[in-house]
Structure formats: C-alpha cells, structure tokens
Short mmCIF file of C-alpha atoms and ligand atoms in Angstrom, two decimals:
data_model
loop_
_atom_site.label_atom_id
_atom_site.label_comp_id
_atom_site.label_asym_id
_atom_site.label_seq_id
_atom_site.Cartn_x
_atom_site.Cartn_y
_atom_site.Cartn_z
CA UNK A 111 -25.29 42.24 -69.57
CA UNK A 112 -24.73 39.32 -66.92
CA UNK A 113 -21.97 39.85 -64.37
CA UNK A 114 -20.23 36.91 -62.73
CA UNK A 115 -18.53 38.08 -59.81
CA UNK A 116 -14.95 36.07 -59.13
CA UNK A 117 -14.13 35.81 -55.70
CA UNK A 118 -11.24 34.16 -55.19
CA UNK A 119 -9.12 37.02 -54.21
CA UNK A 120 -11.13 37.13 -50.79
CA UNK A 121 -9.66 33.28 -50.72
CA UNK A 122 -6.13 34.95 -51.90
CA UNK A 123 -6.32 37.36 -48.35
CA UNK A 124 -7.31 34.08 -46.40
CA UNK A 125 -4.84 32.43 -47.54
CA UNK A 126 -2.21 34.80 -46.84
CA UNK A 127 -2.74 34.03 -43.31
CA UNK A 128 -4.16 30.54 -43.31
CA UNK A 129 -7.06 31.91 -41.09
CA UNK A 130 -10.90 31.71 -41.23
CA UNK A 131 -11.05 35.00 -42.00
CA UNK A 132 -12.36 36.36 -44.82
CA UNK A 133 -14.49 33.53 -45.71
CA UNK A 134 -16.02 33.67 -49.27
CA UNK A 135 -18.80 31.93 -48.05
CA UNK A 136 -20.19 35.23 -46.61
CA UNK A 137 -19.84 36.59 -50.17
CA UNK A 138 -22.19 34.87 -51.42
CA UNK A 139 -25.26 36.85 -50.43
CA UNK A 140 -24.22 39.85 -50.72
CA UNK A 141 -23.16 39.32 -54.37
CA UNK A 142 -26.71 38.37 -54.85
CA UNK A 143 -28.42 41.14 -52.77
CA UNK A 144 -25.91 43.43 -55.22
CA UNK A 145 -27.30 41.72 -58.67
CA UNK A 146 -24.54 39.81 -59.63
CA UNK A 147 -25.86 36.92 -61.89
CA UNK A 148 -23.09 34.42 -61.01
CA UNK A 149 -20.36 33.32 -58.76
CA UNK A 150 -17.76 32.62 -60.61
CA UNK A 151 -14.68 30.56 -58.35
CA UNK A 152 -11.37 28.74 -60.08
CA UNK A 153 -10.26 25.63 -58.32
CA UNK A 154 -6.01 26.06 -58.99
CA UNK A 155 -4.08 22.41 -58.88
CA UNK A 156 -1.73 24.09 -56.51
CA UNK A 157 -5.15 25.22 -53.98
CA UNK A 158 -3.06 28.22 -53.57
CA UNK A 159 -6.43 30.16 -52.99
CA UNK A 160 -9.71 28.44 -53.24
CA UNK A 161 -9.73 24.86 -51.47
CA UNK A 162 -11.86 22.40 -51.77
CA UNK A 163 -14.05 23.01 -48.98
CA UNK A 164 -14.82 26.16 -50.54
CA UNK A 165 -15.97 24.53 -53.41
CA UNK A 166 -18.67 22.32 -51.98
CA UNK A 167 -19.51 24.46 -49.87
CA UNK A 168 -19.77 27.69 -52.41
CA UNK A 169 -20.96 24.97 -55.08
CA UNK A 170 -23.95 23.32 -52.27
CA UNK A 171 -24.87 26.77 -50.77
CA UNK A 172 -24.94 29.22 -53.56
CA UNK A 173 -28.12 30.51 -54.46
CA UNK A 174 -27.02 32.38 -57.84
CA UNK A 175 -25.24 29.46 -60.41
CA UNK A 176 -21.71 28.81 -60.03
CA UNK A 177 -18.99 28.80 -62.49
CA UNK A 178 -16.30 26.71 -62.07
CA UNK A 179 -13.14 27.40 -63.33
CA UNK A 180 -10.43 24.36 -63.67
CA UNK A 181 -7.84 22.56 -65.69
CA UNK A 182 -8.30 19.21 -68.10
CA UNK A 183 -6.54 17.82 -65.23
CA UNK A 184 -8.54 14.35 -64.71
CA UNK A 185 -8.60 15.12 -61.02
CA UNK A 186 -9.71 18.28 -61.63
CA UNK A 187 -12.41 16.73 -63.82
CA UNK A 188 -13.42 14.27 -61.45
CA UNK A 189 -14.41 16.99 -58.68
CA UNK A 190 -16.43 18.63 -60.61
CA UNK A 191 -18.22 16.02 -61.79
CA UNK A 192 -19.07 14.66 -57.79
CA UNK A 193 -19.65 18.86 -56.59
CA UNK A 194 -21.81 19.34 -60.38
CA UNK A 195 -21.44 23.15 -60.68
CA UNK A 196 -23.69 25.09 -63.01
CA UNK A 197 -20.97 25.60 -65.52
CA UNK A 198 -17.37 24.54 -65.69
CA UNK A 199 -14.79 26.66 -67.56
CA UNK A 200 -12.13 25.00 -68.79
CA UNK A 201 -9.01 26.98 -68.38
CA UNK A 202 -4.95 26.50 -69.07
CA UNK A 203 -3.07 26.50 -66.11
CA UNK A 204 1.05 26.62 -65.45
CA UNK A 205 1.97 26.38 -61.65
CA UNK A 206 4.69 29.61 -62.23
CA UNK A 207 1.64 31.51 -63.57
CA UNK A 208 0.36 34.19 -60.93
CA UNK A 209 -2.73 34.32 -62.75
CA UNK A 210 -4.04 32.84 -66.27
CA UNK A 211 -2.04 33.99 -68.87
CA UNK A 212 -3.33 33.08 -71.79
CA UNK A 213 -6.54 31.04 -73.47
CA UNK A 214 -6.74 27.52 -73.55
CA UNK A 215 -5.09 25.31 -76.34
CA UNK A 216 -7.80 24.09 -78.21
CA UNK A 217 -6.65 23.74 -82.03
CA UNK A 218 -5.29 20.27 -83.62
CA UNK A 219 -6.60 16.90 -81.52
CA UNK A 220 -7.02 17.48 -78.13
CA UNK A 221 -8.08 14.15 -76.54
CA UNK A 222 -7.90 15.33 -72.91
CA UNK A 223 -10.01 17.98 -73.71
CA UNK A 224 -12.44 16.08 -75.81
CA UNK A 225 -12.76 13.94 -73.05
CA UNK A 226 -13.54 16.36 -70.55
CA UNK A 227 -15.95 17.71 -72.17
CA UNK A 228 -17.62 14.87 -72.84
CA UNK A 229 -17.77 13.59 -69.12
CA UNK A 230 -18.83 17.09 -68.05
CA UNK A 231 -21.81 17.15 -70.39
CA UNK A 232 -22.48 13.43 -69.23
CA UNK A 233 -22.75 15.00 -65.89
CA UNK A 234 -24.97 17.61 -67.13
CA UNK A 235 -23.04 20.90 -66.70
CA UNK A 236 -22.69 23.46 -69.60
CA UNK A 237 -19.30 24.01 -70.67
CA UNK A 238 -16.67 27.03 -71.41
CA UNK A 239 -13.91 27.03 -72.67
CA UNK A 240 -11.73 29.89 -71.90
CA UNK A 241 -9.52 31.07 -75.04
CA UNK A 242 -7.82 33.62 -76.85
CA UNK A 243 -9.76 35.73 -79.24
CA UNK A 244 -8.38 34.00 -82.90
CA UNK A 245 -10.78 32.90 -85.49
CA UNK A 246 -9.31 29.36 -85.10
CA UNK A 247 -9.92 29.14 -81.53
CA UNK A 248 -13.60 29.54 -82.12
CA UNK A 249 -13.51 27.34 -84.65
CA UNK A 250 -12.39 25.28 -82.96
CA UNK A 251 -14.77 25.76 -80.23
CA UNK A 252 -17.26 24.71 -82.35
CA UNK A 253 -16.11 21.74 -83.43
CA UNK A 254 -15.95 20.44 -80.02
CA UNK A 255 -19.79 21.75 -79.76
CA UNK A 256 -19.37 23.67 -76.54
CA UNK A 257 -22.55 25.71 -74.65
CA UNK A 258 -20.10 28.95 -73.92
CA UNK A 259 -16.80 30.57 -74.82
CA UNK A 260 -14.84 33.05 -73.04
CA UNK A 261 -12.68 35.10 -74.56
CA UNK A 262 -9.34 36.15 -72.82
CA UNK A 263 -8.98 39.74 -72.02
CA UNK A 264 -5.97 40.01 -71.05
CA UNK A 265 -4.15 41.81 -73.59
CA UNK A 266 -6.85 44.06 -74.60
CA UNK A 267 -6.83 45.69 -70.60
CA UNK A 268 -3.00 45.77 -71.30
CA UNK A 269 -2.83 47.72 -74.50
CA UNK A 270 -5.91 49.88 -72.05
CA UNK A 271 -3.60 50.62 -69.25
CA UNK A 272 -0.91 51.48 -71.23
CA UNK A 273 -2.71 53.89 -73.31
CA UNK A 274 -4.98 55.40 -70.52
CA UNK A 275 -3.30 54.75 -67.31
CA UNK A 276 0.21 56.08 -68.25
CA UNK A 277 1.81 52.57 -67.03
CA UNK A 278 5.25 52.15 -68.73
CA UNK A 279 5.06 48.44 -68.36
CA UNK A 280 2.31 46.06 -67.12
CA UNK A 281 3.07 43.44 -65.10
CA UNK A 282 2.30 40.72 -67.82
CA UNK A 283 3.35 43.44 -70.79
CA UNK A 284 3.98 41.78 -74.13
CA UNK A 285 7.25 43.22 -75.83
CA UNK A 286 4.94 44.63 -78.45
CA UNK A 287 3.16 46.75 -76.39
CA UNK A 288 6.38 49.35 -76.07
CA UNK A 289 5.02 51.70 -78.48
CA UNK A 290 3.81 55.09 -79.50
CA UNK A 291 0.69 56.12 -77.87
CA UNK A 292 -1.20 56.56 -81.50
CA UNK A 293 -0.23 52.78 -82.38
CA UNK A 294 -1.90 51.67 -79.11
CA UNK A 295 -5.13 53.17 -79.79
CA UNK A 296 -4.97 51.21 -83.74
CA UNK A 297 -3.88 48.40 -81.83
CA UNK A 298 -6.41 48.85 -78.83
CA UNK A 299 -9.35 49.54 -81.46
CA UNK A 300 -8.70 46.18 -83.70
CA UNK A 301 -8.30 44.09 -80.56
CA UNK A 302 -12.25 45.68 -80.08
CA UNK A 303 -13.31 45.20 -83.37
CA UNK A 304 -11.64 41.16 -83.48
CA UNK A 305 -13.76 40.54 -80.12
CA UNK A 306 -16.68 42.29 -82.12
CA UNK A 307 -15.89 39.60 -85.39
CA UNK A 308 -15.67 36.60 -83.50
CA UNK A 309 -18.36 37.18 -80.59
CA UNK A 310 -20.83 37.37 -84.19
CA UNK A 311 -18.77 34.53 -85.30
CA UNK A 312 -19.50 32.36 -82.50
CA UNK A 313 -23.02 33.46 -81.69
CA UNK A 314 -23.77 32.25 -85.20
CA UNK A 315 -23.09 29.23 -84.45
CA UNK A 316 -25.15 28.95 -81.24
CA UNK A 317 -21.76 29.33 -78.57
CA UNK A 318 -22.71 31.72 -76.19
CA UNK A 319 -19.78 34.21 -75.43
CA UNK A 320 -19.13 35.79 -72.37
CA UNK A 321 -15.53 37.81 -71.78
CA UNK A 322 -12.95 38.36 -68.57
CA UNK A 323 -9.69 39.03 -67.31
CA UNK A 324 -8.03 41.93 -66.18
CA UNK A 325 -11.36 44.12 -66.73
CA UNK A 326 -11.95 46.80 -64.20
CA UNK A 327 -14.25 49.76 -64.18
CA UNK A 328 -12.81 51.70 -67.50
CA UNK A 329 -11.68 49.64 -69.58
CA UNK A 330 -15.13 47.35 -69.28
CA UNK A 331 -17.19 50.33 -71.03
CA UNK A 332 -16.04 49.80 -74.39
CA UNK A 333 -16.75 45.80 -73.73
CA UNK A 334 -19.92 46.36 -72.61
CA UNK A 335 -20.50 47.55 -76.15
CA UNK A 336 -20.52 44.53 -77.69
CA UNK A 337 -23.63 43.33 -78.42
CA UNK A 338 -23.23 39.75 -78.91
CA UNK A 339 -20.95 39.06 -75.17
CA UNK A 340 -23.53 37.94 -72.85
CA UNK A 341 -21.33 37.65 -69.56
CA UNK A 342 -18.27 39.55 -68.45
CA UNK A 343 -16.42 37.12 -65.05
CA UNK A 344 -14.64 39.97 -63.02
CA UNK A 345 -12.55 39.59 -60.20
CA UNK A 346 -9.57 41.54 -59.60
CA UNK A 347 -11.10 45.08 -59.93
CA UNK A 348 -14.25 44.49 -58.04
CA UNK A 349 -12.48 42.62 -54.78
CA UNK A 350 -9.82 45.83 -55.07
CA UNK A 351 -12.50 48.21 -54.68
CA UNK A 352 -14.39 46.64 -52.34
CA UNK A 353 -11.58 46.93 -49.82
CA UNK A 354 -12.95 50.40 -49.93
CA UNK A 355 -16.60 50.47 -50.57
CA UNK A 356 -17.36 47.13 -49.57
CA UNK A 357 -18.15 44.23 -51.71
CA UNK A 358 -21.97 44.93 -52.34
CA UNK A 359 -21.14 49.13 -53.69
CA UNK A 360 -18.04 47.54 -55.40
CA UNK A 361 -20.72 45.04 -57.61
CA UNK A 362 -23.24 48.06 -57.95
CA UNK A 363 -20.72 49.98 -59.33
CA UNK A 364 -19.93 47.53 -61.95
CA UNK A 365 -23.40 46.74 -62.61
CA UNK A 366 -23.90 50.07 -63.33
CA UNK A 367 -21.45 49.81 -66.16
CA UNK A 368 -23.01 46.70 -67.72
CA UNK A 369 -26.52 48.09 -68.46
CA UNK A 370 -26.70 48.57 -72.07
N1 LIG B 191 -12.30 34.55 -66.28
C1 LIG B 191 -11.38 33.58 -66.16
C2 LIG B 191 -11.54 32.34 -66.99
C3 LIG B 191 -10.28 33.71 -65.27
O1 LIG B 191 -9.37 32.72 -65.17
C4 LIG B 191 -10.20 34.87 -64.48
C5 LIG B 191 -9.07 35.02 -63.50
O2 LIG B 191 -9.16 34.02 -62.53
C6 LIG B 191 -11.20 35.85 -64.61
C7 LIG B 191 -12.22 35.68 -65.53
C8 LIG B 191 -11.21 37.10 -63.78
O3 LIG B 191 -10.08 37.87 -64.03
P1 LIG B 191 -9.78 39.15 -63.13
O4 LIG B 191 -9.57 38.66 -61.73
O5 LIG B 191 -8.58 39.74 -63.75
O6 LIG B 191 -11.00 40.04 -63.22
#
C-alpha cells in the first residue's frame, strides 16, 4: 500500500517561531530515502503553516509526486494551476477549524466545484476529492468523474482511541461517541466494513481510493486491510514520532505497517 507522507506539521513548528528552522524542504529526501511514495502538503487560506514558497519550492524540487491539498477557493485554484502539482485534493476548509473536520460537500449542484475540477484537469493534474465515507458522497464522486477519492478518517480513529486508548473524550469527539465500550467496537467494526462497501463501490467505477486523517500506527492496521484503498496520506502520527526517532525511522515504521 502507497504512503503519502504529510508534512506540514514540520511547517506548524516553523511557524511557531516564524524562523527558517525546520524547513520541510529538507524533508523531502529523506521521505524518499525512507519509501514514502508521496509528499503530500495542504496549502490553508489562512497560510497558518505551509506558505507559498513552500509550495513551489516543495512542488519544483520534489522528486516523489506531490499532493496538493486546497480549498475550491478560486485563488486557491489558480495556484495550483501556475505550481501544477501531481495531484490536487480538494478539501473543505473553515478558518476556526484546527484541522479538517469533515469531507467535502459534494452532493446536489456544486458549480464551484465542478469548475475546479474542470480547470484542474485542463491543467492536467489528477484530482481528489476528500469526503466522508456515505454512499452518496461517492456517488457523487462519480458523477463529477474524478481520478481519486479520499475518504475521511476521522471518526473511525475517534471511535479507535476511545475504545483502545482509554481517552474519555477526543479532542474533536462526536456526542455519540460517549458510550459503552461493547457499542464502540459494533460501531468501530461497521465504520470498517462501510469503508470496505464503498472503497469496492468506488473502485468499480474506476475512482481510485486512498484514506487519511487522524491515522497513526494502531489504528492504521485494520485499514491497511482493505484491499481496494490504494493510498493512506499520514501526517500527524508520523511527524509526532519522528520528534523521537527521526523522520526517516518514523516513515519505516509506518511502512512497515502498510505491506500487505
Ligand atoms: N488527508 C487529508 C485530506 C488531510 O486534510 C489531512 C490533514 O491535513 C491528512 C490526510 C493527514 O491527517 P493527519 O495529519 O491526521 O495524519
């Protein structure tokens, strides 16, 4: 299974300081030399951790693809168009939002998004479009004849770290989610099963599917699992660990968990 390795949290450190230092540019080859398979960056409205330089300069200079994560935002649009990534994911994004909360709206008429698409395929770059794991978000998907989907994770690694890691609450906990350890696991096992439906679903109809968000180095085993997901985009966990290991043991030890 392919790993794209997100680093914008080494841009999140930099930023902290608004210093040089670390520069995600020296990620680059050592996510390579490690085996990721992609470099995976989001480009926020607010900048609040990649910039712009970063982005022509990860997007010029990397020697693995690049996914580009951004909004419909026409400005948004426009830059990648001119810096022509390998892939651009299209993602929701709400200023207040520390990270992205939820899959992108893609059911009823969505002429922003129709048109973004269109211009990014003009440009020739594949397109994703990250959403939440329904059957009418794929169907969607479909409709507007996308390369790639990816579906959201997020609540799946909640309903896993409040069943395995004891957590009372997770930060982005959905009222739900305050329940009896046995209902988890039911409610932990269909979430696996739905991304198991749709990733068929959608590989039917010739959409790739890759997977991310809030997956870290447990709750990624069962994902792995899945046949039909081609890509998992990771961030968080591997950056986290690295402050440890170092970024190129952090990606081995991922890798290690994506061989099927
Ligand atoms: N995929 C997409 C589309 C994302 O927006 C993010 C978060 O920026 C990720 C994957 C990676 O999520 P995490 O940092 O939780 O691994």
């Amino acid at each position: 299974m392919e790993l794209g390795v997100n680093i914008d949290h080494i841009a999140v450190l930099r930023e902290a300081r608004k210093i040089a230092d670390p520069d995600p540019m020296d990620a680059l080859s050592i996510c390579k030399r490690a085996g990721a398979n992609q470099i995976t960056i989001h480009l926020r409205e607010d900048r609040r951790h990649m910039q712009d330089f970063d982005a022509e300069n990860i997007i010029s200079l990397s020697s693995l693809p690049v996914n580009l994560e951004c909004a419909i935002a026409e400005e948004m649009i426009q830059i990648a168009c001119k810096l022509r990534p390998h892939r651009v994911t299209l993602v929701p994004e709400k200023r207040e939002e520390v990270t992205t909360e939820g899959g992108l709206a893609v059911t009823g008429t969505q002429p922003r998004l129709h048109a973004a698409i269109e211009k990014l395929k003009a440009h020739d770059i594949e397109v994703s479009l990250f959403i939440d794991p329904t059957t009418e978000a794929v169907q969607a998907s479909r409709a507007l004849e996308v390369e790639w989907i990816e579906f959201h994770t997020g609540k799946y690694a909640n309903i896993y770290a409040m069943l395995y890691s004891g957590l009372e609450k997770t930060p982005y906990a959905i009222p739900q989610l305050d329940l009896p350890r046995h209902t988890l696991k039911i409610l932990l096992d269909s979430e696996l099963e739905n991304f198991r439906k749709l990733s068929c679903d959608a590989a039917e109809s010739d959409i790739k599917v890759a997977a991310g968000h809030g997956l870290n180095y447990h709750n990624v085993v069962d994902i792995v699992a899945i046949e039909m997901i081609e890509e998992l985009n990771i961030g968080q966990s591997i950056i986290a660990r690295s402050v440890f290991t170092g970024l190129e043991q952090a990606i081995l030890d991922m890798k290690a968990r994506l061989i099927r």
